[in-house]
């Protein structure tokens, strides 16, 4: 049966999306452009692994009943028990028991029905089993179907044409070995690929005509009247009528060792020794690499399923790429269930780690140095979601995360100091990170110290959004935490002071520290920007003059306004005469700082003391956004919309959300080998290519990673939460009114 998105949700135990979740309207800051959330095609993979290491896999097809079969060195296999994120296996197909006794060497589909080749005949179980055309090539293992139950078969050396009205023509290629046969319906002729030639065969006159000669061919496809001939060094194009090569290779392939090519729905699909890729209308490729998409990267065969999916057969199994129509809203519902089902640890937004090859049931929820940050980013997203939906279920999500955030403060003995994390006491905490884990007054619990500015800005961002948007007890709880944290910072001379009475390494906003950095060093700008936004938020919701006075003191007497207005293009490495700490801080562009900036911009712009400052802050935000534009970062683009600017790369933000993979597992991803991307010289920003790759071709990463990192990930040992990575920008976009409610709902 057709795999639908609802079936996908059922598979993952995510059925039951409440009608109370239906959108109830957005809150736009101004008249901004709006992305209309219409259905688009979302791809994801269902994988099936072979069970025997020495088993060879040849072709994979789907029939009109959506049954998938694979021809192999052990006969016909079929798929078993595969679901999205839960791989199945390939088993011997015993459905038609008599077939298990036959020496089936190849298969294809004809009229969307399976057809088999064995050592005696071409046969099938459709058409009441009446298809049975005998041949004289006992070692035949290659064939293709024509238009009227006719087939051309080969054992590599000889050819035989069989049909219900023909006793069987036999012939052979001249001084070549057949490796593939395909049929062209337009000319009603077969094309035969040899290792060093391409030959046409017309059944009417049984004429073999060599069209082109070359060497080391691996596969071929016919596009209109052009032959696409692949090798282990790319491909070439040949005019099928004249037999002349058409120029040189016109398109740079991601990888040139091509095993297979086929034309599917007007697109060329290539299978290589390093993944599969589809040529798009714009001349670029959709690249499918690694276990996110298929069991291995050595692709042997590609075909289209009758349900619209693409079957990519590799040497170790099958990857079925499914394309489903969905809206961003429907994608959000899947991610919401992903977070609640597998990523909530004590109310924190956590990562699942120590998984065995992507198996969720083998993983564990892990604490993080940044539990406070990842959770506040998730919490802020849920606050925006609540503003849009008014869902009681969403409100409960907020309460549970807020419980965790409040306990970060209460579990340690330092007034107003937020812990990094907390966990039940045990040797694991002390063994793995004894410098940070501290015992609480409750012997059952430990807490993690050395909290950084990353956490602080995340706290203030989420509490500010909650205090502004919520109309219940959470509003008051948020304001209390804003005041608690900021009182600690102001009381301690703009430091976060740990249990030992010393400032933490990164919780430092004091002018003595900040202005010790040369102006081009990013820490000077980021710390000034963050602390002004934090103080503004505290003043806005508490009305306490101490926050306003401290902010203006920093801006008027310590240059913090100039610091935060420093142009992003001038952020650079520290000079040779700078101190070692400044040099360390500015070795390259800091993408974690980008995350802290944009998270902090909510309070910097939204709660500005006056319109003059608001205008300046808008200038600083847009200046930062301009330099970030090449990354097409969905969160940064949508956050920039809070300033009311008409230009914030809305389409690129929607592209980020659409192209993000459904599979959040940290599979290994490689792109540095690709020949279809333009590399640029090493630079301070660590931008590696002229254009950023789509998210589903990169490693899964948070917003604090470099979007131009080409390689990374792991062998399925972790699954990231969508809470901070995807749901925050989506629900912020909905709240700001720049992403519409779904335009069509099933």
mmCIF file of C-alpha atoms in Angstrom, residues 194-499:
data_model
loop_
_atom_site.group_PDB
_atom_site.id
_atom_site.type_symbol
_atom_site.label_atom_id
_atom_site.label_comp_id
_atom_site.label_asym_id
_atom_site.label_seq_id
_atom_site.Cartn_x
_atom_site.Cartn_y
_atom_site.Cartn_z
ATOM 1 C CA UNK A 194 29.081 -3.478 -24.349
ATOM 2 C CA UNK A 195 32.222 -2.757 -22.432
ATOM 3 C CA UNK A 196 33.475 -0.753 -25.411
ATOM 4 C CA UNK A 197 30.518 -0.234 -27.758
ATOM 5 C CA UNK A 198 26.860 0.713 -28.086
ATOM 6 C CA UNK A 199 24.708 -1.223 -30.554
ATOM 7 C CA UNK A 200 21.074 -0.947 -31.605
ATOM 8 C CA UNK A 201 18.847 -3.892 -32.461
ATOM 9 C CA UNK A 202 15.616 -3.576 -34.442
ATOM 10 C CA UNK A 203 13.356 -6.613 -33.956
ATOM 11 C CA UNK A 204 11.615 -6.034 -37.298
ATOM 12 C CA UNK A 205 14.677 -6.576 -39.443
ATOM 13 C CA UNK A 206 16.820 -8.248 -36.736
ATOM 14 C CA UNK A 207 19.569 -5.824 -37.629
ATOM 15 C CA UNK A 208 22.470 -5.141 -35.251
ATOM 16 C CA UNK A 209 24.053 -1.738 -35.803
ATOM 17 C CA UNK A 210 27.092 -0.523 -33.862
ATOM 18 C CA UNK A 211 26.492 3.159 -33.177
ATOM 19 C CA UNK A 212 29.516 4.117 -31.081
ATOM 20 C CA UNK A 213 32.777 2.604 -29.919
ATOM 21 C CA UNK A 214 34.792 3.581 -26.857
ATOM 22 C CA UNK A 215 36.064 1.872 -23.735
ATOM 23 C CA UNK A 216 35.317 1.063 -20.098
ATOM 24 C CA UNK A 217 31.567 1.679 -20.246
ATOM 25 C CA UNK A 218 29.605 0.836 -17.092
ATOM 26 C CA UNK A 219 25.991 1.796 -17.877
ATOM 27 C CA UNK A 220 23.877 3.930 -20.195
ATOM 28 C CA UNK A 221 20.605 5.783 -20.620
ATOM 29 C CA UNK A 222 18.771 7.229 -23.596
ATOM 30 C CA UNK A 223 17.541 10.815 -23.285
ATOM 31 C CA UNK A 224 15.489 11.771 -26.324
ATOM 32 C CA UNK A 225 18.006 11.012 -29.074
ATOM 33 C CA UNK A 226 21.108 11.235 -26.905
ATOM 34 C CA UNK A 227 22.982 8.339 -25.367
ATOM 35 C CA UNK A 228 24.407 8.950 -21.897
ATOM 36 C CA UNK A 229 27.380 6.601 -21.546
ATOM 37 C CA UNK A 230 28.946 6.324 -18.099
ATOM 38 C CA UNK A 231 32.390 5.141 -17.088
ATOM 39 C CA UNK A 232 34.392 5.090 -13.884
ATOM 40 C CA UNK A 233 35.576 8.539 -14.923
ATOM 41 C CA UNK A 234 32.340 10.396 -15.581
ATOM 42 C CA UNK A 235 30.161 10.176 -18.643
ATOM 43 C CA UNK A 236 29.893 11.263 -22.252
ATOM 44 C CA UNK A 237 27.030 12.076 -24.589
ATOM 45 C CA UNK A 238 26.575 10.547 -28.032
ATOM 46 C CA UNK A 239 24.059 11.387 -30.742
ATOM 47 C CA UNK A 240 22.067 8.170 -31.146
ATOM 48 C CA UNK A 241 21.489 8.760 -34.868
ATOM 49 C CA UNK A 242 24.897 9.885 -36.073
ATOM 50 C CA UNK A 243 26.953 8.041 -33.485
ATOM 51 C CA UNK A 244 29.049 11.157 -32.901
ATOM 52 C CA UNK A 245 30.087 12.352 -29.474
ATOM 53 C CA UNK A 246 28.444 15.605 -28.404
ATOM 54 C CA UNK A 247 31.266 17.762 -27.034
ATOM 55 C CA UNK A 248 32.883 16.937 -23.713
ATOM 56 C CA UNK A 249 31.270 16.097 -20.393
ATOM 57 C CA UNK A 250 28.948 19.031 -19.892
ATOM 58 C CA UNK A 251 28.163 18.771 -16.209
ATOM 59 C CA UNK A 252 30.421 18.296 -13.223
ATOM 60 C CA UNK A 253 29.238 15.209 -11.382
ATOM 61 C CA UNK A 254 29.519 14.990 -7.595
ATOM 62 C CA UNK A 255 31.573 11.836 -8.143
ATOM 63 C CA UNK A 256 32.831 10.310 -11.388
ATOM 64 C CA UNK A 257 32.995 6.560 -10.644
ATOM 65 C CA UNK A 258 29.572 5.787 -12.081
ATOM 66 C CA UNK A 259 28.077 2.309 -11.803
ATOM 67 C CA UNK A 260 24.588 3.026 -13.077
ATOM 68 C CA UNK A 261 22.486 5.681 -14.780
ATOM 69 C CA UNK A 262 18.809 5.846 -15.700
ATOM 70 C CA UNK A 263 16.252 8.403 -16.817
ATOM 71 C CA UNK A 264 13.405 8.677 -14.303
ATOM 72 C CA UNK A 265 10.594 11.200 -14.763
ATOM 73 C CA UNK A 266 12.800 13.345 -16.967
ATOM 74 C CA UNK A 267 15.715 13.392 -14.510
ATOM 75 C CA UNK A 268 18.990 11.556 -14.832
ATOM 76 C CA UNK A 269 19.749 9.482 -11.760
ATOM 77 C CA UNK A 270 23.344 8.366 -11.267
ATOM 78 C CA UNK A 271 24.583 5.596 -8.988
ATOM 79 C CA UNK A 272 28.240 5.804 -8.053
ATOM 80 C CA UNK A 273 30.795 4.318 -5.693
ATOM 81 C CA UNK A 274 30.079 7.299 -3.422
ATOM 82 C CA UNK A 275 26.336 7.619 -3.351
ATOM 83 C CA UNK A 276 23.504 8.460 -5.726
ATOM 84 C CA UNK A 277 22.557 11.806 -7.241
ATOM 85 C CA UNK A 278 19.783 13.282 -9.348
ATOM 86 C CA UNK A 279 20.354 15.985 -11.947
ATOM 87 C CA UNK A 280 17.884 18.838 -11.381
ATOM 88 C CA UNK A 281 16.483 21.372 -13.818
ATOM 89 C CA UNK A 282 18.903 24.049 -12.615
ATOM 90 C CA UNK A 283 21.929 21.894 -13.467
ATOM 91 C CA UNK A 284 22.671 21.114 -9.815
ATOM 92 C CA UNK A 285 22.377 17.752 -8.096
ATOM 93 C CA UNK A 286 20.379 16.320 -5.256
ATOM 94 C CA UNK A 287 23.017 14.187 -3.553
ATOM 95 C CA UNK A 288 22.142 11.104 -1.518
ATOM 96 C CA UNK A 289 25.132 9.947 0.503
ATOM 97 C CA UNK A 290 25.544 7.779 3.556
ATOM 98 C CA UNK A 291 23.280 5.858 5.875
ATOM 99 C CA UNK A 292 20.827 8.702 6.134
ATOM 100 C CA UNK A 293 19.637 7.437 2.762
ATOM 101 C CA UNK A 294 20.905 3.910 2.056
ATOM 102 C CA UNK A 295 22.820 1.014 3.624
ATOM 103 C CA UNK A 296 26.086 1.839 1.819
ATOM 104 C CA UNK A 297 27.438 4.198 -0.825
ATOM 105 C CA UNK A 298 28.356 1.683 -3.539
ATOM 106 C CA UNK A 299 25.248 1.945 -5.736
ATOM 107 C CA UNK A 300 24.468 -0.906 -8.124
ATOM 108 C CA UNK A 301 21.015 -0.156 -9.521
ATOM 109 C CA UNK A 302 18.307 2.548 -9.459
ATOM 110 C CA UNK A 303 14.644 2.251 -10.456
ATOM 111 C CA UNK A 304 11.362 4.038 -9.888
ATOM 112 C CA UNK A 305 8.726 2.437 -7.704
ATOM 113 C CA UNK A 306 5.083 2.414 -8.722
ATOM 114 C CA UNK A 307 4.349 4.510 -5.632
ATOM 115 C CA UNK A 308 6.680 7.284 -6.835
ATOM 116 C CA UNK A 309 9.589 6.299 -4.601
ATOM 117 C CA UNK A 310 13.108 5.698 -5.883
ATOM 118 C CA UNK A 311 14.781 2.356 -5.195
ATOM 119 C CA UNK A 312 18.543 2.651 -4.763
ATOM 120 C CA UNK A 313 20.225 -0.736 -4.524
ATOM 121 C CA UNK A 314 23.700 -0.838 -3.010
ATOM 122 C CA UNK A 315 26.144 -3.659 -2.394
ATOM 123 C CA UNK A 316 24.847 -4.094 1.174
ATOM 124 C CA UNK A 317 21.131 -3.414 0.829
ATOM 125 C CA UNK A 318 18.352 -1.226 -0.474
ATOM 126 C CA UNK A 319 17.475 2.407 0.186
ATOM 127 C CA UNK A 320 13.931 3.405 -0.744
ATOM 128 C CA UNK A 321 13.723 7.180 -1.115
ATOM 129 C CA UNK A 322 10.124 8.144 -0.429
ATOM 130 C CA UNK A 323 8.688 11.478 -1.542
ATOM 131 C CA UNK A 324 5.673 12.689 0.416
ATOM 132 C CA UNK A 325 3.620 15.812 0.018
ATOM 133 C CA UNK A 326 3.496 17.742 3.258
ATOM 134 C CA UNK A 327 3.397 21.266 4.588
ATOM 135 C CA UNK A 328 5.875 22.757 7.021
ATOM 136 C CA UNK A 329 3.139 22.498 9.618
ATOM 137 C CA UNK A 330 2.874 18.742 9.091
ATOM 138 C CA UNK A 331 6.649 18.449 9.296
ATOM 139 C CA UNK A 332 6.500 20.388 12.560
ATOM 140 C CA UNK A 333 3.992 17.879 13.950
ATOM 141 C CA UNK A 334 6.396 15.037 13.211
ATOM 142 C CA UNK A 335 9.255 16.888 14.897
ATOM 143 C CA UNK A 336 7.100 17.742 17.928
ATOM 144 C CA UNK A 337 6.469 14.055 18.473
ATOM 145 C CA UNK A 338 10.144 13.255 17.887
ATOM 146 C CA UNK A 339 11.122 15.623 20.701
ATOM 147 C CA UNK A 340 8.514 14.421 23.179
ATOM 148 C CA UNK A 341 9.045 10.749 22.383
ATOM 149 C CA UNK A 342 12.827 10.597 22.591
ATOM 150 C CA UNK A 343 14.410 13.871 23.691
ATOM 151 C CA UNK A 344 13.007 15.041 27.022
ATOM 152 C CA UNK A 345 15.324 14.396 29.985
ATOM 153 C CA UNK A 346 14.039 15.735 33.306
ATOM 154 C CA UNK A 347 12.315 18.487 31.315
ATOM 155 C CA UNK A 348 15.479 19.341 29.353
ATOM 156 C CA UNK A 349 15.710 19.260 25.560
ATOM 157 C CA UNK A 350 18.385 16.545 25.253
ATOM 158 C CA UNK A 351 20.331 14.475 22.742
ATOM 159 C CA UNK A 352 20.019 10.700 22.460
ATOM 160 C CA UNK A 353 23.559 9.252 22.515
ATOM 161 C CA UNK A 354 25.441 5.939 22.524
ATOM 162 C CA UNK A 355 23.112 4.457 19.912
ATOM 163 C CA UNK A 356 24.112 1.366 17.972
ATOM 164 C CA UNK A 357 23.968 2.172 14.258
ATOM 165 C CA UNK A 358 20.948 4.450 14.554
ATOM 166 C CA UNK A 359 18.941 2.125 16.825
ATOM 167 C CA UNK A 360 17.019 4.412 19.202
ATOM 168 C CA UNK A 361 16.291 1.607 21.636
ATOM 169 C CA UNK A 362 20.017 1.275 22.384
ATOM 170 C CA UNK A 363 20.564 4.956 23.176
ATOM 171 C CA UNK A 364 20.478 7.008 26.343
ATOM 172 C CA UNK A 365 19.525 10.599 27.083
ATOM 173 C CA UNK A 366 22.638 12.629 27.807
ATOM 174 C CA UNK A 367 23.276 15.720 29.845
ATOM 175 C CA UNK A 368 25.084 18.577 28.148
ATOM 176 C CA UNK A 369 27.161 21.586 29.099
ATOM 177 C CA UNK A 370 24.494 23.539 27.250
ATOM 178 C CA UNK A 371 21.329 21.968 28.653
ATOM 179 C CA UNK A 372 20.245 25.457 29.637
ATOM 180 C CA UNK A 373 20.736 26.859 26.139
ATOM 181 C CA UNK A 374 19.244 23.984 24.124
ATOM 182 C CA UNK A 375 16.271 23.833 26.457
ATOM 183 C CA UNK A 376 15.577 27.561 26.445
ATOM 184 C CA UNK A 377 15.678 27.543 22.646
ATOM 185 C CA UNK A 378 13.149 24.704 22.635
ATOM 186 C CA UNK A 379 11.127 26.455 25.342
ATOM 187 C CA UNK A 380 11.028 29.702 23.370
ATOM 188 C CA UNK A 381 9.789 27.766 20.344
ATOM 189 C CA UNK A 382 7.023 26.257 22.468
ATOM 190 C CA UNK A 383 6.103 29.698 23.762
ATOM 191 C CA UNK A 384 5.703 30.933 20.190
ATOM 192 C CA UNK A 385 3.756 27.764 19.381
ATOM 193 C CA UNK A 386 1.434 28.418 22.302
ATOM 194 C CA UNK A 387 0.874 31.980 21.116
ATOM 195 C CA UNK A 388 -0.231 30.597 17.749
ATOM 196 C CA UNK A 389 -2.268 27.575 18.883
ATOM 197 C CA UNK A 390 -3.347 28.215 22.513
ATOM 198 C CA UNK A 391 -2.986 24.458 22.970
ATOM 199 C CA UNK A 392 -3.136 23.101 26.516
ATOM 200 C CA UNK A 393 -0.726 20.338 25.490
ATOM 201 C CA UNK A 394 1.821 22.943 24.403
ATOM 202 C CA UNK A 395 1.298 24.805 27.668
ATOM 203 C CA UNK A 396 2.178 21.618 29.524
ATOM 204 C CA UNK A 397 5.393 21.324 27.483
ATOM 205 C CA UNK A 398 6.281 24.847 28.607
ATOM 206 C CA UNK A 399 5.555 24.034 32.234
ATOM 207 C CA UNK A 400 7.765 20.940 32.200
ATOM 208 C CA UNK A 401 10.707 22.767 30.653
ATOM 209 C CA UNK A 402 10.180 25.699 32.995
ATOM 210 C CA UNK A 403 10.312 23.311 35.965
ATOM 211 C CA UNK A 404 13.748 22.174 34.773
ATOM 212 C CA UNK A 405 14.953 25.733 34.250
ATOM 213 C CA UNK A 406 13.845 26.821 37.721
ATOM 214 C CA UNK A 407 15.580 23.845 39.284
ATOM 215 C CA UNK A 408 18.849 24.872 37.613
ATOM 216 C CA UNK A 409 18.796 27.797 40.037
ATOM 217 C CA UNK A 410 17.540 26.038 43.156
ATOM 218 C CA UNK A 411 19.681 22.890 43.045
ATOM 219 C CA UNK A 412 22.937 24.755 43.727
ATOM 220 C CA UNK A 413 23.832 26.891 46.787
ATOM 221 C CA UNK A 414 24.775 30.074 44.883
ATOM 222 C CA UNK A 415 21.988 32.728 44.886
ATOM 223 C CA UNK A 416 20.841 33.551 41.353
ATOM 224 C CA UNK A 417 23.340 31.239 39.669
ATOM 225 C CA UNK A 418 21.962 28.861 37.015
ATOM 226 C CA UNK A 419 23.622 25.453 36.862
ATOM 227 C CA UNK A 420 24.613 24.072 33.498
ATOM 228 C CA UNK A 421 22.635 20.902 34.209
ATOM 229 C CA UNK A 422 21.685 18.445 36.929
ATOM 230 C CA UNK A 423 21.473 14.686 37.187
ATOM 231 C CA UNK A 424 20.996 11.971 39.782
ATOM 232 C CA UNK A 425 24.146 11.344 41.777
ATOM 233 C CA UNK A 426 26.444 8.577 40.696
ATOM 234 C CA UNK A 427 29.948 7.663 39.769
ATOM 235 C CA UNK A 428 29.336 8.522 36.103
ATOM 236 C CA UNK A 429 29.091 12.250 36.776
ATOM 237 C CA UNK A 430 32.204 12.365 38.904
ATOM 238 C CA UNK A 431 34.153 10.023 36.650
ATOM 239 C CA UNK A 432 33.526 11.803 33.383
ATOM 240 C CA UNK A 433 33.667 15.454 34.462
ATOM 241 C CA UNK A 434 34.694 15.825 38.128
ATOM 242 C CA UNK A 435 35.689 19.487 37.725
ATOM 243 C CA UNK A 436 32.163 20.518 36.787
ATOM 244 C CA UNK A 437 29.886 18.124 38.646
ATOM 245 C CA UNK A 438 29.178 19.161 42.215
ATOM 246 C CA UNK A 439 27.115 17.483 44.923
ATOM 247 C CA UNK A 440 23.939 19.251 45.919
ATOM 248 C CA UNK A 441 22.498 19.363 49.440
ATOM 249 C CA UNK A 442 20.283 16.487 48.365
ATOM 250 C CA UNK A 443 22.493 13.374 48.245
ATOM 251 C CA UNK A 444 20.430 12.048 45.361
ATOM 252 C CA UNK A 445 21.415 14.847 42.994
ATOM 253 C CA UNK A 446 24.486 16.475 41.426
ATOM 254 C CA UNK A 447 24.648 19.730 39.533
ATOM 255 C CA UNK A 448 27.033 20.968 36.849
ATOM 256 C CA UNK A 449 28.912 24.214 37.468
ATOM 257 C CA UNK A 450 31.006 26.663 35.341
ATOM 258 C CA UNK A 451 27.939 28.043 33.556
ATOM 259 C CA UNK A 452 28.736 30.157 30.490
ATOM 260 C CA UNK A 453 27.312 33.179 28.720
ATOM 261 C CA UNK A 454 25.681 30.817 26.188
ATOM 262 C CA UNK A 455 23.300 29.636 28.877
ATOM 263 C CA UNK A 456 22.701 33.112 30.290
ATOM 264 C CA UNK A 457 21.572 34.623 26.998
ATOM 265 C CA UNK A 458 19.386 31.590 26.305
ATOM 266 C CA UNK A 459 17.682 31.983 29.676
ATOM 267 C CA UNK A 460 16.917 35.657 29.114
ATOM 268 C CA UNK A 461 15.676 35.065 25.558
ATOM 269 C CA UNK A 462 13.176 32.377 26.554
ATOM 270 C CA UNK A 463 11.985 34.136 29.709
ATOM 271 C CA UNK A 464 11.553 37.395 27.815
ATOM 272 C CA UNK A 465 9.407 35.718 25.181
ATOM 273 C CA UNK A 466 7.434 33.922 27.898
ATOM 274 C CA UNK A 467 6.918 37.076 29.943
ATOM 275 C CA UNK A 468 5.730 38.956 26.863
ATOM 276 C CA UNK A 469 3.451 36.300 25.405
ATOM 277 C CA UNK A 470 2.068 34.237 28.273
ATOM 278 C CA UNK A 471 -1.036 35.359 30.141
ATOM 279 C CA UNK A 472 -0.852 32.884 33.019
ATOM 280 C CA UNK A 473 1.381 31.919 35.948
ATOM 281 C CA UNK A 474 4.295 31.238 33.577
ATOM 282 C CA UNK A 475 4.539 34.954 32.901
ATOM 283 C CA UNK A 476 5.236 35.675 36.570
ATOM 284 C CA UNK A 477 7.618 32.716 36.878
ATOM 285 C CA UNK A 478 9.581 33.974 33.862
ATOM 286 C CA UNK A 479 9.907 37.475 35.292
ATOM 287 C CA UNK A 480 11.149 36.049 38.597
ATOM 288 C CA UNK A 481 13.904 34.127 36.795
ATOM 289 C CA UNK A 482 14.877 37.164 34.715
ATOM 290 C CA UNK A 483 15.252 39.189 37.888
ATOM 291 C CA UNK A 484 17.010 36.341 39.714
ATOM 292 C CA UNK A 485 19.675 35.856 37.059
ATOM 293 C CA UNK A 486 20.240 39.529 36.290
ATOM 294 C CA UNK A 487 20.407 40.456 39.960
ATOM 295 C CA UNK A 488 23.182 37.910 40.364
ATOM 296 C CA UNK A 489 25.074 39.361 37.405
ATOM 297 C CA UNK A 490 24.679 42.996 38.466
ATOM 298 C CA UNK A 491 25.417 42.219 42.106
ATOM 299 C CA UNK A 492 28.649 40.484 41.075
ATOM 300 C CA UNK A 493 29.945 43.354 38.956
ATOM 301 C CA UNK A 494 28.745 41.824 35.660
ATOM 302 C CA UNK A 495 30.186 38.381 36.272
ATOM 303 C CA UNK A 496 28.565 35.028 36.883
ATOM 304 C CA UNK A 497 30.190 33.828 40.082
ATOM 305 C CA UNK A 498 30.398 30.088 40.722
ATOM 306 C CA UNK A 499 30.291 28.037 43.938
#
